XYZ file of C-alpha atoms in Angstrom:
759
model
C 0.000 0.000 0.000
C 1.214 3.480 -0.861
C -0.318 6.889 -1.569
C -0.279 9.099 -4.613
C -2.199 12.235 -5.497
C -4.734 10.239 -7.533
C -5.275 7.623 -4.817
C -5.715 10.213 -2.084
C -8.149 12.248 -4.240
C -10.239 9.149 -4.899
C -10.204 8.148 -1.234
C -11.277 11.621 -0.016
C -14.060 11.749 -2.602
C -15.436 8.332 -1.560
C -15.338 9.264 2.134
C -16.966 12.631 1.463
C -19.787 11.038 -0.527
C -20.442 8.385 2.106
C -19.934 10.671 5.096
C -17.743 7.983 6.700
C -14.047 8.879 7.054
C -12.863 5.722 8.803
C -11.221 4.423 5.608
C -9.277 7.695 5.187
C -8.119 7.648 8.817
C -7.047 4.010 8.579
C -5.189 4.584 5.304
C -3.334 7.605 6.702
C -2.363 5.561 9.750
C -1.202 2.592 7.660
C 0.936 4.738 5.357
C 2.317 7.346 7.768
C 3.267 4.804 10.427
C 5.262 2.627 8.012
C 8.615 3.678 6.548
C 8.248 1.207 3.662
C 4.800 2.456 2.631
C 5.483 6.140 3.146
C 8.835 5.943 1.354
C 7.117 4.510 -1.719
C 4.382 7.156 -1.784
C 4.160 10.073 -4.196
C 6.901 8.710 -6.513
C 8.154 10.840 -9.358
C 7.058 9.841 -12.814
C 9.297 7.082 -14.135
C 10.529 6.061 -10.669
C 9.643 2.666 -9.333
C 7.260 3.214 -6.440
C 9.071 0.654 -4.304
C 12.658 1.651 -5.022
C 13.091 3.002 -1.509
C 12.296 0.194 0.982
C 15.034 -1.872 2.629
C 17.373 -3.693 0.315
C 15.985 -7.055 1.424
C 12.763 -6.224 -0.384
C 14.252 -4.361 -3.291
C 14.458 -7.408 -5.554
C 10.702 -7.819 -5.356
C 10.001 -4.226 -6.248
C 12.331 -3.324 -9.078
C 11.958 -3.988 -12.767
C 12.178 -7.593 -14.040
C 15.490 -6.936 -15.759
C 17.054 -5.937 -12.467
C 15.781 -9.032 -10.641
C 18.099 -11.236 -12.689
C 21.193 -9.098 -12.057
C 23.719 -9.408 -9.285
C 24.317 -6.424 -7.010
C 27.616 -5.742 -8.785
C 25.883 -5.725 -12.171
C 23.221 -3.318 -10.931
C 25.858 -1.010 -9.547
C 27.586 -1.068 -12.903
C 24.509 0.601 -14.367
C 25.523 3.781 -12.580
C 28.728 4.110 -14.561
C 30.944 6.936 -13.405
C 28.161 9.459 -12.995
C 27.428 10.782 -9.507
C 23.808 11.267 -8.552
C 23.264 14.926 -7.668
C 20.214 15.599 -5.553
C 20.018 19.135 -6.855
C 18.579 17.533 -9.996
C 15.720 16.034 -7.992
C 13.087 17.630 -10.179
C 14.359 15.758 -13.276
C 12.728 12.353 -13.661
C 15.245 9.525 -13.505
C 15.002 6.077 -15.080
C 13.826 3.279 -12.820
C 17.061 1.338 -13.196
C 19.237 4.374 -12.373
C 17.284 5.186 -9.220
C 17.191 1.586 -8.069
C 20.890 1.156 -8.728
C 21.633 4.363 -6.870
C 19.623 3.167 -3.878
C 21.814 0.084 -3.629
C 24.925 2.244 -3.222
C 23.360 4.836 -0.893
C 19.581 4.927 -0.719
C 19.544 8.187 1.264
C 21.433 10.209 -1.319
C 18.633 11.338 -3.637
C 14.988 12.205 -3.096
C 12.574 10.481 -5.488
C 9.374 12.121 -4.213
C 7.213 14.168 -6.564
C 7.180 17.303 -4.405
C 4.617 19.176 -6.505
C 2.185 16.268 -6.364
C 2.798 15.899 -2.627
C 2.054 19.581 -1.967
C -1.100 19.387 -4.042
C -2.259 16.379 -2.024
C -1.547 18.112 1.270
C -3.417 21.226 0.166
C -6.533 19.198 -0.554
C -6.219 17.038 2.561
C -5.787 19.916 4.999
C -8.617 21.896 3.443
C -10.805 19.308 5.135
C -11.739 19.396 8.803
C -8.399 18.444 10.383
C -10.031 17.129 13.533
C -11.179 14.112 11.539
C -7.683 12.665 11.214
C -5.251 14.906 13.184
C -4.904 12.749 16.322
C -4.311 9.573 14.322
C -1.874 11.288 11.944
C 0.165 12.760 14.806
C 0.360 9.371 16.536
C 1.358 7.672 13.294
C 4.115 10.239 12.696
C 5.397 9.879 16.267
C 5.625 6.114 15.792
C 7.277 6.482 12.384
C 9.869 9.059 13.483
C 10.679 7.186 16.702
C 11.306 4.001 14.742
C 13.465 5.824 12.185
C 15.514 7.455 14.955
C 16.070 4.100 16.609
C 17.096 2.495 13.306
C 19.627 5.246 12.648
C 21.069 4.877 16.149
C 21.442 1.094 16.274
C 22.095 0.365 12.582
C 25.037 2.503 11.411
C 24.623 1.635 7.719
C 20.842 1.673 7.526
C 20.885 4.868 5.416
C 22.452 2.823 2.626
C 19.387 0.578 2.496
C 16.470 2.884 3.361
C 15.800 6.184 1.629
C 15.307 8.387 4.667
C 15.325 11.447 2.414
C 11.968 10.447 0.956
C 10.542 9.925 4.431
C 11.765 13.165 5.940
C 10.868 15.218 2.859
C 7.291 13.890 2.962
C 6.983 14.655 6.688
C 8.586 18.103 6.494
C 6.300 19.154 3.643
C 3.294 18.940 5.988
C 1.804 22.458 6.024
C 0.684 22.091 9.667
C 4.095 21.507 11.255
C 3.845 24.895 12.936
C 0.721 23.825 14.845
C 1.155 22.899 18.489
C 0.464 19.155 18.217
C 3.015 18.672 15.446
C 5.553 21.193 16.733
C 5.782 19.598 20.168
C 5.466 15.921 19.264
C 6.657 15.373 15.702
C 9.255 17.989 14.704
C 11.732 17.238 17.548
C 11.703 13.547 16.556
C 12.272 14.497 12.907
C 15.249 16.637 13.927
C 16.767 13.838 15.978
C 16.587 11.529 12.998
C 17.995 14.011 10.482
C 20.874 14.793 12.857
C 21.850 11.109 12.680
C 21.927 10.959 8.874
C 25.334 10.642 7.172
C 26.871 13.786 5.708
C 26.050 12.785 2.125
C 22.356 12.591 3.022
C 22.452 15.948 4.804
C 24.131 17.448 1.741
C 21.322 16.019 -0.406
C 18.813 17.788 1.876
C 20.748 21.030 1.488
C 20.540 20.774 -2.283
C 16.854 19.868 -2.188
C 15.873 22.629 0.254
C 17.879 25.235 -1.658
C 15.129 25.074 -4.308
C 12.491 26.120 -1.770
C 11.245 29.686 -1.814
C 12.665 32.047 0.785
C 9.259 32.095 2.522
C 9.097 28.299 2.741
C 12.644 28.002 4.060
C 12.051 30.800 6.542
C 8.919 29.041 7.815
C 10.979 25.902 8.481
C 13.563 27.981 10.335
C 10.936 29.740 12.441
C 9.447 26.402 13.538
C 12.843 25.141 14.654
C 13.710 28.418 16.381
C 10.419 28.192 18.254
C 11.269 24.686 19.476
C 14.741 25.819 20.514
C 13.456 28.856 22.413
C 10.747 26.851 24.166
C 13.244 24.182 25.159
C 15.682 26.795 26.509
C 12.995 28.600 28.517
C 11.457 25.448 30.008
C 14.667 23.518 30.616
C 16.433 23.493 33.984
C 19.972 24.070 32.781
C 22.841 24.459 35.236
C 26.636 24.292 35.164
C 26.296 20.531 35.540
C 23.422 20.094 33.076
C 24.136 22.204 30.000
C 22.097 22.898 26.877
C 24.818 21.017 25.005
C 23.603 17.800 26.641
C 19.977 18.265 25.533
C 19.365 16.040 22.510
C 16.444 18.097 21.213
C 18.467 21.329 21.261
C 21.521 19.788 19.626
C 19.505 18.014 16.912
C 17.445 21.139 16.115
C 20.676 23.101 15.789
C 22.010 20.470 13.380
C 18.901 20.756 11.185
C 19.145 24.564 11.290
C 22.649 24.125 9.890
C 21.141 22.302 6.891
C 18.690 25.177 6.413
C 21.609 27.610 6.758
C 23.549 26.002 3.918
C 20.373 25.668 1.829
C 19.869 29.407 2.268
C 23.445 30.021 1.131
C 23.239 27.650 -1.831
C 19.924 29.099 -3.025
C 21.000 32.720 -2.545
C 22.688 35.203 -4.858
C 26.362 34.333 -5.206
C 29.148 36.783 -5.932
C 30.345 34.960 -9.009
C 30.380 31.517 -10.570
C 34.163 31.633 -10.761
C 36.305 30.801 -7.717
C 37.524 34.013 -6.101
C 39.671 32.647 -3.284
C 42.825 34.717 -3.035
C 45.838 32.444 -3.549
C 48.389 35.200 -4.150
C 51.497 35.307 -1.975
C 53.794 38.167 -1.004
C 57.017 38.056 -3.073
C 60.386 37.865 -1.338
C 61.995 41.307 -1.223
C 65.359 42.405 0.172
C 63.663 45.349 1.898
C 61.143 43.084 3.659
C 62.471 42.299 7.137
C 59.645 39.818 7.801
C 60.025 37.640 4.713
C 61.889 34.968 6.713
C 58.921 34.317 9.040
C 57.225 31.011 8.243
C 53.441 31.279 7.919
C 50.581 29.423 6.264
C 50.003 31.156 2.929
C 46.722 32.038 1.253
C 46.900 28.984 -0.991
C 47.061 26.627 2.015
C 44.650 28.274 4.444
C 41.602 26.323 5.574
C 38.489 27.485 3.751
C 35.736 25.150 4.900
C 35.112 24.474 8.563
C 32.544 21.671 8.836
C 31.679 18.483 6.964
C 28.805 19.921 4.923
C 30.866 22.932 3.900
C 33.759 20.707 2.846
C 31.519 18.295 0.947
C 29.841 21.096 -0.996
C 32.836 23.478 -1.136
C 30.456 26.195 -0.007
C 31.361 29.109 2.238
C 29.342 32.111 3.487
C 32.002 34.201 1.744
C 30.700 32.919 -1.611
C 27.229 34.379 -1.101
C 26.228 37.997 -1.501
C 22.523 37.684 -0.579
C 21.341 34.425 1.068
C 17.693 33.377 0.916
C 17.393 34.163 4.644
C 19.339 37.044 6.253
C 22.113 35.614 8.414
C 20.996 37.444 11.564
C 17.701 35.520 11.514
C 19.632 32.362 12.395
C 20.643 33.812 15.779
C 18.625 32.371 18.653
C 18.585 35.007 21.389
C 17.283 32.827 24.277
C 20.028 30.328 23.535
C 22.652 33.104 23.396
C 21.485 34.457 26.740
C 21.622 31.038 28.425
C 24.724 29.442 26.937
C 27.699 28.770 29.233
C 30.316 29.928 26.762
C 33.328 28.834 28.800
C 32.032 25.257 28.971
C 31.024 25.275 25.323
C 34.511 26.504 24.415
C 36.003 23.618 26.390
C 33.785 21.163 24.490
C 34.892 22.716 21.201
C 38.549 22.287 22.137
C 38.071 18.582 22.895
C 39.604 16.245 20.289
C 37.185 14.717 17.819
C 37.939 11.197 18.973
C 37.802 10.446 22.678
C 38.111 6.916 24.044
C 36.410 7.804 27.316
C 33.160 9.295 26.075
C 31.257 10.533 23.060
C 32.403 13.834 21.599
C 30.489 16.661 23.212
C 28.196 18.880 21.158
C 29.504 22.443 20.841
C 27.643 25.487 19.578
C 30.969 26.970 18.488
C 30.937 24.371 15.725
C 27.580 25.859 14.660
C 28.497 29.574 14.740
C 25.539 30.669 12.591
C 23.251 30.335 15.641
C 25.457 32.541 17.865
C 25.144 36.319 17.750
C 28.301 38.483 17.459
C 28.350 39.241 21.200
C 28.446 35.527 22.091
C 31.087 34.863 19.438
C 33.156 37.738 20.842
C 32.917 36.083 24.252
C 34.168 32.788 22.792
C 37.046 34.598 21.103
C 37.850 36.300 24.417
C 38.225 32.892 26.100
C 40.437 31.662 23.289
C 42.661 34.753 23.460
C 42.929 34.674 27.269
C 43.855 30.999 27.296
C 46.653 31.711 24.823
C 47.856 34.626 26.962
C 47.915 32.482 30.108
C 49.648 29.709 28.191
C 52.397 32.107 27.116
C 52.715 33.329 30.711
C 53.037 29.787 32.063
C 55.600 28.898 29.415
C 57.627 31.976 30.333
C 57.549 31.011 34.022
C 58.533 27.432 33.208
C 61.501 28.584 31.129
C 62.597 30.903 33.915
C 62.492 28.060 36.442
C 64.383 25.655 34.187
C 67.035 28.082 32.944
C 67.508 29.922 36.221
C 68.523 32.977 34.220
C 66.928 36.133 32.931
C 63.923 35.492 30.748
C 61.770 37.805 28.654
C 58.839 39.673 30.128
C 55.685 37.526 30.548
C 53.785 40.408 28.906
C 54.143 42.112 25.556
C 55.296 45.461 26.933
C 55.417 48.592 24.778
C 56.891 51.830 26.118
C 55.938 54.763 23.909
C 55.991 58.554 23.841
C 52.738 60.305 23.035
C 54.349 62.629 20.514
C 56.232 59.772 18.771
C 53.709 57.000 19.265
C 53.829 55.509 15.743
C 57.623 55.423 15.478
C 58.094 53.988 18.969
C 55.389 51.343 18.575
C 56.508 50.139 15.155
C 60.161 49.913 16.196
C 59.362 47.906 19.323
C 56.938 45.606 17.488
C 59.500 44.978 14.757
C 62.047 43.886 17.358
C 59.489 41.565 18.979
C 58.478 39.929 15.700
C 62.043 39.379 14.512
C 63.135 37.881 17.847
C 60.086 35.694 18.563
C 56.741 36.209 16.769
C 55.061 34.049 19.425
C 55.494 36.937 21.894
C 52.634 38.674 20.078
C 50.342 36.147 21.800
C 51.228 37.617 25.204
C 48.940 40.077 26.964
C 49.690 43.648 25.912
C 50.950 46.150 28.501
C 51.398 49.776 27.415
C 53.377 52.403 29.297
C 53.311 56.052 28.275
C 56.616 57.799 28.853
C 56.640 60.161 31.886
C 53.124 59.096 32.963
C 52.219 57.171 36.098
C 49.348 55.078 34.756
C 49.445 51.283 35.144
C 47.885 49.383 32.268
C 44.945 47.264 33.341
C 43.265 47.817 29.973
C 42.661 51.559 29.890
C 46.113 52.567 28.641
C 45.932 49.982 25.870
C 42.630 51.460 24.685
C 44.107 54.949 24.475
C 47.269 53.631 22.813
C 45.302 52.014 20.006
C 43.096 55.058 19.525
C 46.091 57.387 19.239
C 48.078 55.144 16.931
C 45.120 54.594 14.579
C 44.582 58.352 14.339
C 48.221 58.807 13.355
C 48.532 55.868 10.957
C 45.583 57.022 8.852
C 46.849 60.585 8.760
C 47.350 61.517 5.072
C 50.789 62.884 5.961
C 52.056 59.307 6.350
C 50.977 58.464 2.802
C 50.161 54.819 3.596
C 46.403 55.199 3.137
C 44.311 57.483 0.973
C 40.920 58.888 1.891
C 37.890 58.148 -0.264
C 35.488 61.096 0.274
C 32.627 59.307 -1.446
C 32.379 56.537 1.152
C 34.313 58.275 3.968
C 36.707 55.340 4.130
C 40.443 54.768 3.784
C 42.145 52.547 1.232
C 45.712 51.411 0.670
C 47.825 53.893 -1.235
C 49.038 51.991 -4.341
C 51.817 54.589 -4.772
C 53.061 54.462 -1.184
C 56.822 54.564 -0.704
C 56.577 52.663 2.584
C 58.022 49.148 2.634
C 56.042 45.939 3.062
C 57.384 45.748 6.600
C 55.537 48.939 7.527
C 52.200 47.579 6.264
C 52.897 44.327 8.114
C 53.322 46.302 11.324
C 49.992 48.056 10.707
C 48.364 44.633 10.348
C 49.990 43.566 13.620
C 48.510 46.609 15.369
C 45.039 45.707 14.080
C 45.472 42.079 15.152
C 46.746 43.083 18.599
C 43.733 45.325 19.161
C 41.348 42.495 18.385
C 43.434 39.995 20.389
C 43.334 42.287 23.435
C 39.599 43.048 23.067
C 40.045 46.697 22.110
C 37.610 48.303 19.656
C 39.089 50.650 17.058
C 37.788 53.728 15.283
C 38.590 52.365 11.840
C 37.040 53.575 8.607
C 37.889 50.808 6.162
C 35.524 49.577 3.429
C 33.765 46.289 4.136
C 35.639 44.540 1.320
C 38.789 44.668 3.496
C 37.246 42.234 5.992
C 36.185 39.871 3.237
C 39.733 39.973 1.865
C 41.157 39.298 5.327
C 39.115 36.075 5.394
C 40.621 34.929 2.103
C 38.410 36.208 -0.714
C 39.296 38.598 -3.496
C 37.375 41.807 -4.022
C 34.861 41.593 -6.885
C 32.656 43.969 -8.848
C 29.789 43.915 -6.328
C 32.149 45.180 -3.590
C 32.609 48.463 -5.464
C 29.010 49.478 -4.733
C 29.755 50.249 -1.089
C 33.348 51.405 -1.630
C 33.171 53.536 -4.791
C 29.501 54.109 -5.617
C 30.126 56.333 -8.661
C 32.558 53.869 -10.243
C 30.168 50.981 -9.611
C 27.277 52.970 -11.136
C 29.260 53.738 -14.279
C 30.289 50.117 -14.755
C 26.761 48.914 -14.007
C 25.364 51.279 -16.650
C 27.860 49.847 -19.114
C 26.656 46.322 -18.312
C 23.016 47.354 -18.714
C 23.588 49.028 -22.090
C 22.177 46.782 -24.814
C 22.707 48.841 -27.968
C 24.728 47.529 -30.906
C 26.694 50.788 -31.037
C 28.516 50.268 -27.712
C 31.970 50.718 -29.288
C 30.973 54.107 -30.705
C 29.086 55.292 -27.602
C 31.656 54.395 -24.944
C 34.876 54.261 -27.012
C 36.493 52.536 -24.043
C 39.671 50.463 -24.441
C 40.688 47.808 -21.914
C 42.550 50.374 -19.833
C 42.108 52.098 -16.490
C 43.070 55.660 -15.584
C 43.618 56.721 -11.990
C 45.319 59.534 -10.114
C 47.926 58.846 -7.459
C 48.221 60.787 -4.196
C 50.487 63.322 -5.877
C 47.978 64.144 -8.617
C 49.746 62.284 -11.431
C 47.500 60.520 -13.956
C 48.438 56.868 -14.483
C 47.114 54.677 -17.319
C 47.372 50.890 -17.105
C 46.284 48.116 -19.486
C 43.794 45.721 -17.916
C 45.055 42.884 -20.120
C 47.824 42.408 -22.624
C 47.283 44.741 -25.560
C 44.415 46.435 -23.746
C 44.975 49.745 -25.501
C 43.970 48.107 -28.812
C 40.912 46.251 -27.508
C 37.615 48.163 -27.396
C 34.819 47.252 -25.001
C 31.890 45.651 -26.837
C 28.740 43.716 -26.020
C 30.748 40.506 -26.279
C 33.477 41.448 -23.800
C 31.873 44.048 -21.483
C 31.546 41.592 -18.568
C 35.228 40.733 -18.828
C 36.110 44.433 -18.831
C 34.041 45.143 -15.706
C 35.546 42.185 -13.827
C 39.091 43.169 -14.784
C 38.410 46.794 -13.810
C 37.155 45.785 -10.353
C 39.956 43.252 -9.915
C 42.559 45.920 -10.626
C 41.078 48.459 -8.216
C 40.414 46.047 -5.353
C 43.212 43.505 -5.750
C 46.044 43.992 -8.214
C 46.994 47.639 -7.696
C 47.236 47.221 -3.903
C 48.287 43.566 -3.812
C 51.692 44.140 -2.227
C 50.340 46.507 0.434
C 47.355 44.344 1.334
C 49.267 41.051 1.488
C 51.795 42.645 3.856
C 48.943 44.034 5.964
C 47.229 40.630 5.976
C 50.467 38.940 7.003
C 50.731 41.188 10.052
C 47.110 40.529 11.018
C 47.592 36.766 10.647
C 50.759 36.816 12.761
C 48.484 37.566 15.713
C 45.255 35.780 14.765
C 46.268 32.740 12.684
C 45.683 30.239 15.523
C 42.352 31.683 16.677
C 38.867 30.520 15.565
C 38.292 33.960 14.038
C 37.769 32.916 10.424
C 35.724 29.860 11.405
C 33.241 31.832 13.526
C 32.899 35.327 12.058
C 31.460 36.470 8.750
C 33.095 39.588 7.230
C 30.238 41.755 8.555
C 30.666 40.307 12.049
C 34.448 40.720 11.857
C 33.967 44.402 11.047
C 31.639 44.732 14.042
C 34.141 42.922 16.267
C 36.981 45.265 15.301
C 35.058 48.533 14.984
C 32.147 48.007 17.376
C 28.494 48.765 16.801
C 27.196 52.075 15.481
C 24.030 52.699 17.498
C 24.528 54.894 20.588
C 21.680 53.808 22.868
C 22.422 55.483 26.207
C 19.172 54.158 27.660
C 20.787 50.711 27.482
C 23.826 52.069 29.281
C 21.704 53.659 32.013
C 19.720 50.461 32.572
C 22.856 48.321 32.902
C 24.914 50.719 35.057
C 25.771 49.697 38.622
C 26.376 52.040 41.583
C 28.868 51.956 44.434
C 30.116 53.948 47.422
C 26.694 55.007 48.631
C 25.199 56.013 45.289
C 21.987 54.504 43.935
C 19.774 55.103 40.937
C 17.616 57.454 43.043
C 20.481 59.651 44.314
C 20.076 63.272 43.165
C 23.604 63.440 41.775
C 23.029 60.278 39.741
C 19.707 61.540 38.373
C 21.340 64.858 37.413
C 24.151 62.943 35.704
C 21.786 60.954 33.464
C 19.715 64.034 32.647
C 22.930 65.733 31.529
C 23.971 62.698 29.461
C 20.651 62.428 27.618
C 20.794 66.141 26.755
C 24.284 65.868 25.183
C 24.832 65.814 21.445
C 26.471 62.770 19.855
C 29.954 64.263 19.896
C 29.829 64.931 23.649
C 28.436 61.456 24.282
C 31.413 59.994 22.460
C 33.739 62.119 24.605
C 31.996 60.850 27.725
C 32.576 57.261 26.640
C 36.203 58.085 25.899
C 36.616 59.663 29.334
C 34.996 56.838 31.312
C 36.113 53.733 29.373
C 39.158 54.815 27.370
C 37.336 54.301 24.062
C 34.470 56.030 22.286
C 33.486 52.837 20.485
C 30.476 50.652 21.317
C 31.282 46.994 22.064
C 29.597 44.140 20.235
C 26.220 43.643 21.866
C 25.589 47.336 22.594
C 26.349 49.748 25.410
C 24.837 47.367 27.963
C 27.981 45.258 27.584
C 30.153 48.056 29.004
C 29.109 47.364 32.630
C 29.662 50.964 33.712
C 30.012 51.644 37.459
C 29.325 55.071 38.964
C 30.927 55.414 42.394
C 30.732 58.165 44.993
C 34.030 60.063 45.362
C 33.468 61.960 48.560
C 31.125 64.819 49.519
C 30.425 67.954 47.512
C 33.612 69.634 46.276
C 35.086 71.473 43.317
C 36.969 68.375 42.148
C 36.413 67.269 38.578
C 34.917 63.831 37.881
C 37.585 61.174 37.296
C 37.616 57.640 35.952
C 39.331 54.261 36.183
C 39.185 53.494 32.459
C 40.613 49.998 32.989
C 37.501 49.013 34.928
C 34.870 51.380 33.421
C 34.432 53.191 36.766
C 33.301 56.836 36.879
C 34.047 58.664 40.159
C 31.665 61.517 41.005
C 31.753 63.720 44.115
C 28.251 64.199 45.509
C 27.728 67.609 43.909
C 25.251 69.937 45.574
C 23.521 71.196 42.433
C 22.682 70.103 38.926
C 24.367 73.151 37.411
C 27.653 72.485 39.211
C 27.649 68.846 38.194
C 26.962 69.746 34.536
C 29.729 72.355 34.430
C 32.425 70.156 35.970
C 31.406 67.078 33.958
C 31.656 68.933 30.635
C 35.031 70.387 31.613
C 36.317 66.927 32.515
C 35.271 65.182 29.302
C 36.443 67.988 27.002
C 39.740 69.059 28.530
C 41.241 66.141 30.478
C 43.686 63.708 28.868
C 46.485 61.507 30.153
C 46.969 59.146 33.062
C 48.056 59.873 36.627
C 47.860 58.374 40.085
C 44.835 59.493 42.129
């Protein structure tokens, strides 16, 4: 017994005419409680309806010609051609499908999805109460049995086409209803999570053909289950979410939806755009002797599905579902990130117990603030490891050893020169010292660096480095960003040191006031810049090239008269003309070659003309971050947020999260006057207040609530200015006697006070 659209139509019509639905209920139970019957239902045209049951029954259900063949002969029918589930809508011959099922039954879906959806639409237009209870019970039995089979029979997916079964179940339009959502969907997720990677990849390819609305509906159902499970679970340090099978299996299925959204989205280009270029060896490059993993050898795919499909988030410009919709906020609020990080660091194969589930291996579900927390643990562990190694060497050698910290002593008025010289010495002596915790000391100042001095150091050095007088970066007024100066006279070593500074800031959890185009962060993760990246970086150039692509007239050569050349002006105002390909001056852009011209134009601007500068910069960044999970966890947009912070200044968040000490409370007059003054400030003064109290005017990932500001009482009323411990985000306020006095002294403090001293 199996179902098809015609059989179900006939059955519903007979029951409707007789007014007795017992036959329909019994048929639904018989089919939806049996993997053999359900797997053979709604077959595509030309596919044997019983090609999907266990292999023991396959000989009775395939074509007569196959019955007489041995298994080896049937497999030979496949030839060398791989079965690609993305071609699921194309009818396949009976013999090909049957032969494929012998090799791996759960590698291709043979269900007629359109017919299935049509059947469901008609069925659920009826009064659902007639059959809902029986259908739910049948599905619970079916999914429980499938889960058990997958657990106790490791190779069962080779014999049973679970793809057919799960596709039929997941197409039910009522999965979002309470009865199905609570009883059926979690069991489906547990089963899918147990499928082999090849079967999960087949689901990715199949689901990538869904509409964005359909895929989003699937995601919302799973997010609802996750959130409900998090809220109702009693999770502690001893019983983590990681140990909950429903949560882990739902997260695994969300990963399949995630890759389906990527695969079905708008990709940057059909051509591979991984950057495999390497920095050439130059006599003037002091760092060329340092051994590092090059672009050609860097890891690009970070889980089994990604590796199998060679698909990365960096390949996709617009996914079917926005990436931030995969974040689950209740999960992010509840997760014990230190324990999850420990699970992630466990080796894949443990003899003592099963490998623990880690959300870090599923970074799409974590928001940037949680990922930043994971990166913080990774960085701190490396810092402590370097400190322990330094102590061990000191004990063993019994002689002078290097400082357990990366200590930089700089002068404020020579901050760039001092920092770059000291960092160059560190890198040439032992690049591993960059993994130590940074300690900054300003010459002739008494401050001790517990974090605040480092923040000011990075702010000052970034301001100087991007000063046009240095000539290393040029300002793009159109996008208010900075780009590498292709005509810079600075050596590769200088750009490497700039990359080290950027990496050190991120490694030491310091947010920078950087104004770099977003394509930089995509390039740092290994991709080349492409035409689409110009839209945000150089809008006018992108618009001109886009107009050229859109032009459809036959007179393009006469209208544009554009050879395969590019003209640009260097920082000194000199016009430079360069061929985009060999003999470019003699090749005119036409309808036939306009796409090639646009791609070469963008490649020159974003990659070739600044290749030496960027690769040196990237080398410096990787010297600090190469061993961290940065590339595995963060998308380019999230990396930009991690380095530069968020852009929304919500001081209500800051007020709600602020703590009070020394006798102050939220109701104290001085505190109320302080917040009234803050909310009346313009944006520039608010930034100065952040700079004064925390050492940085940037907003951390997760918003101002993550700052954990403390306002402490600093004695009775006096004429003393407010002061701050920037290392600990503590603002010290005397208990001023009037609102006017507090306002006046606060504004003077934030506008005129700089430097560090002992209080």
